[in-house]
XYZ file of C-alpha atoms in Angstrom:
727
model
C 0.000 0.000 0.000
C 1.241 3.558 -0.672
C 2.805 5.154 2.410
C 3.596 8.847 2.749
C 5.836 10.506 5.325
C 4.356 13.614 6.962
C 5.524 15.928 9.716
C 3.122 17.323 12.318
C 5.487 20.012 13.588
C 9.049 21.253 13.164
C 11.363 23.598 15.144
C 10.281 27.090 14.181
C 13.177 28.811 15.938
C 15.407 28.082 12.922
C 18.839 26.444 12.708
C 20.520 29.341 14.541
C 17.597 30.680 16.591
C 16.716 33.253 13.956
C 13.144 33.613 15.269
C 14.431 34.307 18.788
C 16.640 37.101 17.517
C 13.855 38.624 15.418
C 11.423 38.636 18.338
C 13.910 40.139 20.758
C 14.884 42.830 18.274
C 11.200 43.638 17.848
C 10.603 43.818 21.600
C 13.604 46.100 22.003
C 12.323 48.422 19.264
C 15.156 47.653 16.834
C 12.854 45.882 14.349
C 9.478 47.385 13.524
C 6.721 47.647 10.955
C 7.417 46.448 7.443
C 10.931 45.290 8.351
C 9.536 42.988 11.045
C 6.871 41.684 8.671
C 9.462 40.944 5.980
C 11.767 39.116 8.360
C 8.934 37.032 9.800
C 7.735 36.128 6.291
C 11.251 35.078 5.278
C 11.646 32.920 8.393
C 8.295 31.283 7.750
C 9.211 30.525 4.129
C 12.488 28.987 5.245
C 10.643 26.924 7.878
C 8.413 25.427 5.193
C 11.159 24.931 2.624
C 13.412 22.896 4.892
C 10.538 20.516 5.622
C 9.761 20.109 1.932
C 13.383 19.268 1.298
C 13.286 16.548 3.939
C 9.922 14.833 3.456
C 8.405 16.432 0.339
C 5.705 18.344 2.237
C 5.408 20.724 5.191
C 3.252 21.642 8.151
C 2.722 25.360 8.565
C 3.037 25.599 12.358
C 4.919 28.901 12.285
C 3.544 30.618 15.380
C 5.455 33.619 16.632
C 4.936 32.958 20.341
C 2.505 30.172 21.151
C -0.193 28.186 19.348
C -2.744 28.430 22.154
C -2.416 32.191 22.522
C -2.465 32.838 18.788
C -5.471 30.593 18.199
C -7.370 32.545 20.867
C -6.298 35.794 19.196
C -7.492 34.583 15.777
C -10.884 33.904 17.344
C -11.042 37.340 18.953
C -10.969 35.910 22.479
C -8.949 38.768 23.968
C -9.767 41.546 26.474
C -11.584 44.497 24.919
C -9.287 47.092 26.476
C -6.190 45.482 24.947
C -7.847 44.962 21.572
C -8.807 48.649 21.570
C -5.290 49.673 22.558
C -3.804 47.699 19.622
C -6.435 47.972 16.849
C -3.971 47.604 13.973
C -1.044 46.043 15.814
C -1.537 42.298 16.345
C 2.105 41.860 17.346
C 1.687 44.513 20.025
C -1.446 42.770 21.259
C 0.371 39.430 21.361
C 3.212 41.019 23.323
C 0.867 42.564 25.881
C -0.973 39.279 26.457
C 2.126 37.090 26.609
C 4.673 39.328 28.317
C 2.598 41.917 30.091
C 3.210 45.650 30.140
C 4.415 48.030 32.839
C 0.709 48.653 33.566
C -0.756 45.152 33.187
C 0.187 41.601 34.153
C 0.457 38.989 31.427
C -1.903 36.070 31.051
C -0.846 33.018 33.036
C 1.818 30.723 31.589
C 2.001 27.003 32.322
C 3.593 23.782 31.073
C 2.461 22.150 27.832
C 1.367 18.700 29.021
C 4.483 16.799 30.178
C 7.088 18.917 28.353
C 9.322 21.858 29.239
C 7.499 23.975 26.659
C 5.173 26.597 28.162
C 1.953 28.003 26.753
C -0.037 31.111 27.575
C -3.406 30.369 29.175
C -6.204 32.450 27.590
C -8.877 33.871 29.873
C -12.095 33.619 27.864
C -15.101 35.763 28.721
C -17.150 35.507 25.501
C -18.007 33.327 22.533
C -16.181 33.869 19.240
C -17.915 35.403 16.268
C -15.443 34.481 13.561
C -11.909 33.292 12.897
C -9.496 35.712 11.277
C -5.888 34.553 10.728
C -3.174 36.782 12.094
C -0.990 38.373 9.396
C 1.808 35.848 9.942
C -0.738 32.986 9.986
C -2.453 33.648 6.665
C -2.368 30.307 4.777
C 0.168 30.175 1.973
C -2.141 28.143 -0.328
C 0.763 25.850 -1.189
C -0.690 22.447 -2.076
C 2.075 20.618 -0.223
C 1.622 22.420 3.112
C -0.895 21.721 5.889
C -2.050 24.760 7.869
C -1.997 24.027 11.597
C -4.277 25.402 14.294
C -5.191 24.297 17.791
C -8.392 22.253 17.691
C -11.549 23.537 19.375
C -11.677 20.850 22.072
C -8.102 21.472 23.261
C -8.535 25.250 23.155
C -11.459 25.012 25.559
C -9.691 22.499 27.818
C -6.490 24.580 27.985
C -8.174 27.953 28.589
C -9.664 29.524 31.680
C -13.248 30.747 31.495
C -14.765 33.593 33.433
C -17.945 33.045 35.414
C -20.920 32.635 33.118
C -18.943 31.381 30.124
C -20.267 27.872 29.455
C -17.711 25.294 28.285
C -20.058 23.500 25.875
C -21.249 26.774 24.353
C -17.647 27.891 23.962
C -16.647 24.611 22.302
C -19.580 24.856 19.936
C -18.819 28.509 19.171
C -15.123 27.888 18.529
C -15.962 24.935 16.306
C -18.583 26.864 14.366
C -16.194 29.769 13.715
C -13.428 27.393 12.635
C -15.571 25.222 10.338
C -17.119 28.287 8.684
C -13.677 29.724 7.943
C -12.346 26.362 6.660
C -15.241 25.993 4.234
C -14.670 29.487 2.898
C -10.965 28.865 2.564
C -11.455 25.508 0.887
C -13.833 27.008 -1.624
C -11.356 29.757 -2.479
C -8.302 27.450 -2.478
C -9.277 23.864 -3.355
C -5.835 22.493 -2.433
C -5.998 23.856 1.116
C -4.801 21.336 3.723
C -5.785 21.480 7.388
C -4.119 20.095 10.515
C -6.041 20.292 13.779
C -3.836 19.884 16.840
C -5.845 18.179 19.585
C -3.361 17.115 22.269
C -6.041 17.008 24.967
C -7.952 14.313 23.065
C -5.248 11.779 23.944
C -6.083 11.870 27.649
C -8.757 9.798 29.382
C -12.124 11.457 28.715
C -15.051 11.734 31.111
C -18.666 11.859 29.937
C -18.462 15.658 30.196
C -15.295 15.652 28.062
C -16.970 13.552 25.391
C -19.934 15.926 25.334
C -17.496 18.834 24.970
C -15.714 17.064 22.095
C -19.004 16.400 20.334
C -20.065 20.037 20.749
C -16.757 21.202 19.268
C -17.001 18.876 16.245
C -20.752 18.958 15.669
C -20.417 21.008 12.486
C -17.151 19.526 11.185
C -18.664 17.325 8.496
C -18.513 18.112 4.782
C -15.763 20.703 4.955
C -15.257 20.462 1.207
C -11.505 19.881 1.264
C -9.762 17.686 -1.287
C -7.743 15.934 1.446
C -9.183 14.776 4.792
C -7.906 17.025 7.591
C -5.462 15.474 10.041
C -6.188 15.558 13.760
C -2.932 15.215 15.680
C -3.078 13.628 19.136
C 0.480 14.036 20.327
C 0.123 13.081 24.001
C -1.470 9.796 24.988
C -3.775 8.309 22.377
C -7.278 8.950 21.104
C -9.830 6.371 22.210
C -11.574 4.064 19.787
C -14.757 6.019 20.411
C -13.047 9.348 19.551
C -11.564 7.762 16.452
C -15.021 6.727 15.288
C -16.725 10.008 16.185
C -14.241 12.184 14.304
C -13.751 9.696 11.478
C -17.477 9.816 10.776
C -17.067 13.555 10.184
C -14.288 13.024 7.650
C -11.302 13.665 9.951
C -8.199 11.451 10.008
C -7.044 10.986 13.607
C -3.447 10.169 14.566
C -2.960 6.781 16.277
C 0.237 5.269 17.742
C 1.697 2.332 15.854
C 1.493 0.021 18.873
C -2.298 0.390 18.901
C -2.847 0.115 15.171
C -3.154 -3.693 15.052
C -6.025 -3.780 17.555
C -7.736 -0.693 16.124
C -7.622 -2.144 12.608
C -10.213 -4.710 13.736
C -12.743 -2.053 14.749
C -15.441 -0.011 13.055
C -13.617 3.118 14.203
C -10.681 2.199 11.951
C -13.032 1.705 9.050
C -14.539 5.137 9.693
C -11.192 6.826 9.136
C -10.871 8.577 5.741
C -7.086 8.107 5.947
C -4.782 6.346 8.389
C -2.337 8.592 10.272
C 0.074 6.393 12.220
C 2.799 7.697 14.515
C 5.884 5.494 14.189
C 8.637 7.561 15.851
C 9.219 9.165 19.238
C 9.256 12.838 18.273
C 10.715 13.837 21.640
C 13.674 11.450 21.794
C 17.126 11.987 20.298
C 17.700 8.232 20.181
C 16.901 6.481 16.872
C 13.628 4.570 16.539
C 12.904 0.911 15.836
C 12.179 0.543 12.131
C 11.741 -3.226 12.313
C 9.022 -2.964 14.965
C 7.109 -0.352 12.965
C 7.436 -2.341 9.746
C 6.130 -5.488 11.462
C 2.929 -3.691 12.446
C 2.396 -1.832 9.175
C 2.870 -4.959 7.064
C 0.043 -6.676 8.928
C -2.494 -3.888 8.494
C -5.243 -4.531 5.926
C -4.949 -2.542 2.709
C -8.348 -0.839 2.549
C -7.314 1.526 -0.231
C -7.140 4.547 2.049
C -4.057 6.758 2.272
C -1.506 5.845 4.935
C 0.593 8.622 6.434
C 3.384 7.869 8.872
C 4.242 10.667 11.288
C 6.346 11.248 14.409
C 4.449 10.789 17.665
C 4.889 14.480 18.524
C 5.958 17.659 16.834
C 9.700 17.742 16.216
C 9.728 21.193 17.830
C 10.756 19.374 21.041
C 14.088 18.428 19.454
C 17.135 20.532 18.540
C 17.498 21.443 14.879
C 20.329 19.169 13.720
C 23.230 17.064 15.011
C 25.450 18.582 12.322
C 28.494 20.183 13.909
C 27.982 18.487 17.274
C 30.531 16.225 18.919
C 28.240 13.326 19.792
C 28.602 9.559 19.492
C 27.141 8.219 16.234
C 23.459 7.356 16.184
C 21.773 10.348 17.803
C 19.088 12.137 15.775
C 17.728 15.655 16.132
C 14.795 17.118 14.183
C 16.403 17.205 10.751
C 17.734 13.666 11.100
C 14.398 12.357 12.418
C 12.562 13.919 9.482
C 15.019 12.463 6.978
C 14.727 9.060 8.658
C 10.928 9.241 8.435
C 11.137 9.864 4.693
C 13.569 6.962 4.323
C 11.193 4.728 6.287
C 8.272 5.554 3.999
C 10.356 4.748 0.930
C 11.679 1.492 2.414
C 8.212 0.376 3.524
C 6.795 0.848 0.054
C 9.665 -1.112 -1.493
C 9.687 -3.797 1.202
C 13.259 -3.009 2.167
C 15.056 -2.716 5.501
C 16.638 0.352 7.076
C 19.911 0.060 8.970
C 19.834 1.894 12.312
C 22.971 2.845 14.209
C 22.377 3.097 17.963
C 24.445 4.900 20.611
C 25.927 2.785 23.437
C 23.628 1.660 26.261
C 24.381 1.885 30.001
C 23.446 0.039 33.207
C 21.312 1.966 35.689
C 21.274 1.445 39.499
C 18.409 0.100 41.583
C 16.524 2.601 43.754
C 17.594 2.984 47.396
C 15.560 3.168 50.606
C 14.010 6.203 52.311
C 15.483 7.587 55.546
C 14.037 10.195 57.933
C 15.657 13.618 58.300
C 14.255 14.121 61.803
C 11.301 16.068 63.281
C 10.409 19.436 61.773
C 10.278 21.234 65.147
C 13.787 20.015 65.967
C 15.019 21.310 62.602
C 13.390 24.702 63.203
C 15.061 24.929 66.575
C 18.444 23.995 65.090
C 18.026 26.702 62.415
C 16.901 29.436 64.823
C 20.389 30.956 65.037
C 20.021 32.099 61.424
C 18.133 34.929 63.179
C 15.802 35.727 60.284
C 13.029 38.325 60.680
C 9.356 37.641 60.178
C 8.544 37.518 56.456
C 12.158 36.890 55.415
C 12.937 38.091 51.904
C 14.982 36.285 49.286
C 15.083 35.607 45.551
C 14.883 32.223 43.885
C 18.399 32.080 42.491
C 19.501 33.818 39.326
C 20.110 37.537 38.881
C 20.151 39.384 35.506
C 22.226 37.761 32.783
C 23.300 40.982 31.114
C 25.144 41.421 27.838
C 28.355 41.697 29.849
C 27.748 38.274 31.428
C 26.967 36.641 28.104
C 29.977 38.217 26.419
C 32.262 36.780 29.084
C 31.111 33.277 28.224
C 31.408 33.944 24.504
C 35.003 35.170 24.881
C 35.909 32.209 27.072
C 34.408 29.776 24.565
C 36.254 31.397 21.653
C 39.561 31.338 23.489
C 39.664 35.144 23.623
C 39.854 35.052 27.422
C 41.665 32.645 29.735
C 39.916 30.832 32.587
C 41.581 32.933 35.293
C 40.467 36.232 33.775
C 36.952 34.859 33.283
C 36.678 33.679 36.885
C 37.977 36.993 38.208
C 35.240 38.814 36.269
C 32.569 36.423 37.557
C 33.890 36.802 41.115
C 33.589 40.587 40.800
C 29.966 40.241 39.653
C 29.195 37.925 42.570
C 30.740 40.319 45.074
C 28.903 43.298 43.582
C 25.646 41.321 43.711
C 26.148 40.628 47.413
C 26.555 44.319 48.174
C 23.559 45.180 45.967
C 21.266 42.674 47.696
C 22.284 43.767 51.168
C 21.669 47.398 50.194
C 18.195 46.420 48.966
C 17.433 44.897 52.366
C 17.142 41.244 51.342
C 17.547 38.769 54.195
C 18.816 35.597 52.522
C 21.055 36.228 49.540
C 21.963 34.384 46.338
C 25.254 34.491 44.474
C 23.441 35.243 41.199
C 24.448 32.258 39.034
C 26.398 34.455 36.611
C 28.611 31.497 35.720
C 25.648 29.351 34.659
C 24.258 29.276 31.148
C 21.274 27.213 32.243
C 20.210 25.541 35.466
C 20.455 22.018 33.989
C 23.124 22.388 31.322
C 25.568 23.845 33.869
C 25.497 20.663 35.961
C 25.432 18.364 32.933
C 28.711 19.885 31.740
C 30.315 19.055 35.088
C 29.020 15.494 35.375
C 30.248 12.378 33.622
C 27.386 10.527 31.954
C 25.896 13.563 30.223
C 26.469 14.718 26.656
C 26.064 18.411 25.862
C 25.813 20.324 22.597
C 26.933 23.631 21.113
C 23.768 24.408 19.166
C 21.156 21.983 20.499
C 18.596 24.661 21.291
C 14.955 23.833 22.009
C 12.139 26.346 22.443
C 10.833 26.714 25.999
C 8.471 29.697 25.605
C 8.285 32.832 23.480
C 11.884 33.438 22.442
C 13.410 31.583 25.400
C 15.435 28.527 24.387
C 17.374 25.938 26.366
C 19.969 23.328 25.402
C 18.814 20.070 27.002
C 21.722 17.721 27.698
C 21.598 14.023 26.843
C 21.573 11.682 29.845
C 23.551 8.764 28.449
C 24.851 7.003 31.604
C 24.631 7.281 35.421
C 26.388 10.592 36.216
C 29.240 11.206 38.640
C 31.892 13.769 39.476
C 34.974 13.912 41.676
C 35.065 17.722 41.880
C 32.816 20.251 43.664
C 30.483 22.005 41.240
C 29.192 25.012 43.209
C 31.293 25.415 46.361
C 33.811 27.913 44.983
C 31.185 30.493 43.913
C 29.266 30.056 47.171
C 32.406 30.798 49.180
C 33.112 33.953 47.138
C 29.558 35.123 47.827
C 29.461 34.275 51.531
C 32.829 35.906 52.142
C 31.435 39.133 50.666
C 28.181 39.092 52.670
C 27.123 39.548 56.274
C 23.881 37.647 55.725
C 23.385 33.961 54.855
C 23.908 33.043 51.209
C 22.051 30.103 49.717
C 23.939 27.286 48.090
C 22.148 26.770 44.762
C 21.685 23.506 42.879
C 19.242 21.978 40.445
C 17.492 18.884 41.744
C 17.750 15.392 40.246
C 14.154 15.137 39.013
C 14.378 18.428 37.153
C 17.754 17.504 35.674
C 16.312 14.242 34.336
C 13.079 15.803 33.111
C 14.892 18.625 31.322
C 17.338 16.261 29.648
C 16.930 13.828 26.780
C 16.501 10.536 28.568
C 17.530 7.068 27.397
C 14.611 5.020 26.049
C 13.393 2.020 27.980
C 14.848 3.079 31.357
C 12.278 3.546 34.140
C 11.818 6.978 35.733
C 12.754 5.789 39.213
C 16.178 4.518 38.152
C 16.979 7.743 36.300
C 15.964 9.967 39.225
C 17.948 7.854 41.691
C 21.065 7.825 39.504
C 21.154 11.611 39.183
C 20.354 12.097 42.884
C 23.707 10.574 43.843
C 26.062 13.365 42.640
C 23.564 16.102 43.602
C 23.345 14.801 47.174
C 27.142 14.634 47.289
C 27.355 18.266 46.180
C 24.861 19.384 48.846
C 27.094 17.642 51.382
C 30.114 19.539 50.056
C 28.309 22.866 50.513
C 27.334 21.920 54.048
C 30.922 20.922 54.813
C 32.074 24.307 53.468
C 29.746 26.040 55.942
C 26.514 26.669 54.027
C 23.559 26.980 56.410
C 20.940 27.510 53.686
C 20.850 25.355 50.556
C 18.240 25.540 47.783
C 17.668 22.564 45.500
C 15.428 23.703 42.645
C 12.763 21.260 41.485
C 10.455 23.143 39.097
C 9.959 20.042 36.936
C 8.707 17.423 39.416
C 5.231 17.850 37.918
C 6.467 17.985 34.358
C 6.841 14.325 33.431
C 4.218 13.061 35.878
C 2.449 10.552 33.627
C -0.519 12.142 31.920
C -4.039 10.942 32.837
C -4.239 8.336 30.114
C -5.835 4.901 30.400
C -2.515 3.301 31.449
C -1.392 6.028 33.863
C -1.730 4.214 37.197
C 1.177 1.801 36.806
C 3.511 4.403 35.298
C 2.655 6.893 38.041
C 3.595 4.373 40.722
C 7.095 4.042 39.222
C 7.461 7.805 38.857
C 6.296 8.448 42.427
C 8.705 5.884 43.860
C 11.598 7.519 42.054
C 10.688 11.084 43.064
C 10.291 10.139 46.729
C 13.619 8.309 46.841
C 15.580 10.981 44.944
C 14.243 13.933 46.942
C 14.682 12.113 50.247
C 18.300 11.332 49.382
C 19.155 14.907 48.394
C 17.316 16.814 51.150
C 18.413 14.505 53.975
C 20.958 16.921 55.444
C 21.851 17.893 59.047
C 19.054 19.582 60.997
C 20.838 22.939 61.273
C 20.901 23.312 57.476
C 17.784 25.034 56.167
C 16.825 23.165 52.985
C 14.882 25.142 50.369
C 13.309 24.238 47.056
C 11.581 26.146 44.267
C 8.670 25.227 41.983
C 6.947 27.201 39.239
C 4.460 27.183 36.344
C 2.499 23.986 36.616
C -0.507 22.364 38.253
C 1.171 20.771 41.270
C -1.912 19.269 42.900
C -1.352 15.621 42.042
C 2.358 15.603 42.857
C 2.146 17.335 46.240
C 2.133 14.000 48.150
C 5.413 13.002 46.486
C 7.157 15.572 48.712
C 5.977 14.056 51.999
C 9.283 12.236 52.640
C 11.644 14.880 51.277
C 12.605 16.740 54.442
C 12.337 20.164 52.802
C 12.060 23.189 55.142
C 11.116 26.078 52.808
C 9.533 26.138 49.352
C 9.137 29.118 47.016
C 6.137 28.471 44.774
C 4.773 30.445 41.827
C 1.564 32.331 42.587
C 1.568 35.749 40.923
C 0.399 34.651 37.463
C -1.925 31.798 38.333
C -3.476 33.363 41.486
C -4.142 29.744 42.491
C -3.495 29.034 46.154
C -4.959 25.521 46.175
C -1.670 23.682 45.821
C 0.015 26.048 48.285
C -2.635 25.032 50.808
C -1.896 21.383 50.005
C 1.844 21.821 50.494
C 1.307 23.702 53.739
C -0.803 20.920 55.241
C 1.211 18.025 53.801
C 3.545 17.108 56.637
C 2.549 15.195 59.766
C 5.194 16.867 61.958
C 4.402 20.531 61.271
C 3.973 22.984 58.428
C 6.172 23.684 55.428
C 7.457 27.248 55.254
C 6.373 28.736 51.918
C 7.240 31.794 49.863
C 4.383 32.356 47.408
C 5.739 34.307 44.439
C 4.496 37.882 44.833
C 5.455 39.148 41.373
C 5.906 37.698 37.886
C 9.525 37.685 36.747
C 8.672 37.203 33.077
C 7.136 40.653 32.772
C 8.378 44.234 33.191
C 5.244 44.839 35.254
C 5.517 45.254 39.005
C 2.198 45.087 40.839
C 3.594 47.465 43.483
C 4.140 47.101 47.208
C 0.428 47.438 48.147
C -0.591 44.554 45.857
C 2.288 42.411 47.113
C 1.233 43.198 50.679
C -2.337 42.162 49.876
C -1.065 38.892 48.419
C 0.934 38.157 51.547
C -1.984 39.125 53.749
C -4.133 36.638 51.830
C -1.874 33.814 52.955
C -2.106 34.893 56.585
C -5.642 33.549 56.364
C -4.374 29.961 56.566
C -0.624 30.183 57.252
C 1.241 31.208 60.378
C 3.349 34.348 59.954
C 6.420 32.366 60.973
C 5.890 30.142 57.923
C 5.620 32.926 55.306
C 8.558 33.953 53.124
C 8.612 36.738 50.528
C 10.119 36.153 47.072
C 9.569 36.481 43.303
C 7.883 33.573 41.524
C 11.009 32.495 39.589
C 14.613 33.428 38.791
C 15.525 36.908 37.576
C 18.013 36.067 34.817
C 15.796 37.374 31.989
C 15.188 40.764 33.631
C 17.312 43.896 33.697
C 18.841 45.474 36.792
C 16.615 48.541 36.475
C 13.501 46.362 36.463
C 14.480 44.288 39.470
C 15.581 47.421 41.333
C 11.938 48.475 41.183
C 10.400 45.018 41.640
C 12.569 43.887 44.553
C 12.297 47.329 46.142
C 8.521 46.924 46.187
C 8.892 43.370 47.479
C 11.103 44.385 50.412
C 8.730 47.276 51.184
C 5.818 44.829 51.282
C 7.682 42.548 53.695
C 8.515 45.474 55.979
C 4.906 46.586 55.942
C 3.824 43.080 56.945
C 6.313 43.109 59.844
C 4.713 46.291 61.157
C 1.412 44.477 61.555
C 0.715 42.875 64.890
C 1.230 39.098 64.892
C -2.040 37.343 64.178
């Protein structure tokens, strides 16, 4: 049977992060108007052309910031006051919604399913009237390109609705606007192709979810397109019932190859106008198993319908290309995965084999036992000599990574500066940061992390077992990119990784300075992980060198140590039909890894930090950790439910918590009175002695002028709270 290779997404940042640079030039005012439009159009054309060169077709998923946000904008689901302020400036409107303004906070940002990509959460207060593509989203009308948009079901599930906005009515309204526009477009451009991204359809659906899906797709039949639209389901898998319901409306729904054999025996399979089968792990840099995919595809009945093989997820979660990287043979990034997919399609049609070179495999250790850190009241007593005031103030780690900081690393990497000169410059920045923080009135200081490119990559470069890249950038949100390392073997190190910088900082300060590390779960979850290795073994393996490093800081004299774990929630298995067993393995690994790392002497105050995610289900995983203080994002989400859960979690007393009082991803500061109100809110269920005051995340993306204002307001809010009588 004929088999065609298709992509469902590709890295839009470009081979050298061209989109990042264009966006940041636009936000700085250096690229405006027609020049911005021309550059965006050229980047979009290049995005499509590279895909055509690899697989013979393309998916037009060129969103400037985020698919969820831009789909909501195309449907007019934006606040009236912002729409009025930017009547002919969609890029300005996007910027205000995503990044905020000095006068207005941005919409909330949270994690995209179980990835380190973030999306902007629309707040919907109306039903859409029509869909109007943004200027950079106007379809190209190329017959070999599929135009991508977030599907109506997922848009409703991923948005927040104001009181009185009914979910079913919204789903129906979004669907109606979309189907009306598609019919008009198809009539004007008969070759128009459509891709509907429906990641939420791969999760387990309740009766209410199924009703919402049916409302969204009620009018999707007879769209008049020459090719059946593709519905991508890139997390989990669509149910047989969903397959049948959407297939009956002429939509081809993505299914994973390991479910194809069973589905092929059902009426739902027969209802499909085309078969879209995911045969590759679109989020893994390891090569995929051609023989296993071929075995399944050869057994499928040839019903005369088109067969399209696709990656399981958009390749946007992978770096652009392995070209120029010093990696063992066998690893594949986006370009190599796409080329392999095309080769697979050709080999399958000809009945040939494909040789696959695989990187070396490693042995991973068994998980260790839990041990108690001791009673919470005894730890508080042992830490009392830190002599902190009520509402102690701190930041969550990084300080601004200015052009000067980045240029130091560039010069060191190019050999234009020796290591001694580089370290002297970093030491000066650390010392200056200590004086600056003490002058601002902060109570627990941070060294600033000027030497760190990224909170995971920095440790990966110092640990055996990890592979790092020069240009392996992956989009995290907006224009922010990270370089995820590759976890190839159990990591280890014989040298301290953070002690030197902590000593420089503490020697320059009269107040306690936090030792700063990234935790083992976050390091694993923000790395490319080896296939077939259970979560618990990976977490435990990485916990070993991190726990050793915490011990080194303690031995050097650190009394406060922060182990960041923003990604504990990130890879928590999604609520699919097979989630229970996988969650048990994940939970066992998190408990063991955190317990091992945080199990330090009682006099050491152990902190952690979490941000941008729905933490509710993973709160119990912290019950054995022995953490004393947690800084937790609050300012964007305004959701205190998981903070309440964390506060009440422990049997031997309460967790001390610093709810983030301002959003670090925006130039906006809510001001000292708003921060005071936010702190006062938490006095309703938390003891004053358990409340800390901090931003909701690190400050590396901000400028010194901005944080001068933001932290000044934060310290003023803490001082105002101290003037209140104890409750």
